Amino acid sequence: MKRILLLAAVLFALVLNVHAQGPKLGHIDSAELIQMMPQTKQADSTLRRFAESLDGQMKTMTAEYQGKLQTYQSKMDSMPEAIRTTKQQELQDLGTRIQDFQQSAQESIQKKKEELYSPILKKAEDAIKEVAKEKAYSYVCDTSVGAVLYSTDSDDLMSLVKARLGIK
């Protein structure tokens, strides 16, 4: 009977000690973590090549516009009114196509960026959650977004998450 009471007292003391310590807090700079991940460099490179190909097309269209504009301006005075009107409309249409392409290119780059970075962000988030669960953290704050204005001491999880992801 004494053993059971002693065991109950020890368990009760342990429970009180765990609750007295409060929640376990940690923090990590997720932006820094993501920049360290090798997949990010590959995604950056792929996105850069994609953007450069669209930029090349944009430069071609702009050069065509500039060429037609210069030709129009140099011959404008000698053109009959009907041809001048047609050339003006042609330049205006080409300018509109260039604007439409530019908007479409920006949307395509944004979509490609989301496509490339979503798996990276998910992998980092999963690793952070795994480490937090494994090490019994109640809360993990992301210091990269600047949302933490003040905190008491907390553990930096960067080294643990880097180890989980195999980053040196």
PDB file of N, CA, C and O in Angstrom, residues 42 67 110 112 161:
ATOM      1  N   GLN A  42      17.278  25.077 -57.421  1.00  0.00           N
ATOM      2  CA  GLN A  42      16.804  24.494 -58.680  1.00  0.00           C
ATOM      3  C   GLN A  42      15.543  25.219 -59.154  1.00  0.00           C
ATOM      4  O   GLN A  42      15.402  25.528 -60.340  1.00  0.00           O
ATOM      5  N   GLY A  67      10.294  49.063 -84.826  1.00  0.00           N
ATOM      6  CA  GLY A  67      10.608  49.115 -86.251  1.00  0.00           C
ATOM      7  C   GLY A  67       9.452  49.656 -87.066  1.00  0.00           C
ATOM      8  O   GLY A  67       9.630  50.528 -87.938  1.00  0.00           O
ATOM      9  N   GLN A 110       3.883  34.001 -62.311  1.00  0.00           N
ATOM     10  CA  GLN A 110       3.341  33.798 -60.966  1.00  0.00           C
ATOM     11  C   GLN A 110       2.832  32.366 -60.797  1.00  0.00           C
ATOM     12  O   GLN A 110       3.084  31.723 -59.771  1.00  0.00           O
ATOM     13  N   LYS A 112       3.807  29.701 -62.483  1.00  0.00           N
ATOM     14  CA  LYS A 112       4.982  28.814 -62.495  1.00  0.00           C
ATOM     15  C   LYS A 112       5.690  28.863 -61.147  1.00  0.00           C
ATOM     16  O   LYS A 112       6.128  27.834 -60.625  1.00  0.00           O
ATOM     17  N   VAL A 161      15.545  21.223 -37.731  1.00  0.00           N
ATOM     18  CA  VAL A 161      14.812  21.099 -38.993  1.00  0.00           C
ATOM     19  C   VAL A 161      15.799  20.892 -40.156  1.00  0.00           C
ATOM     20  O   VAL A 161      15.539  20.079 -41.051  1.00  0.00           O
TER      21      VAL A 161
END
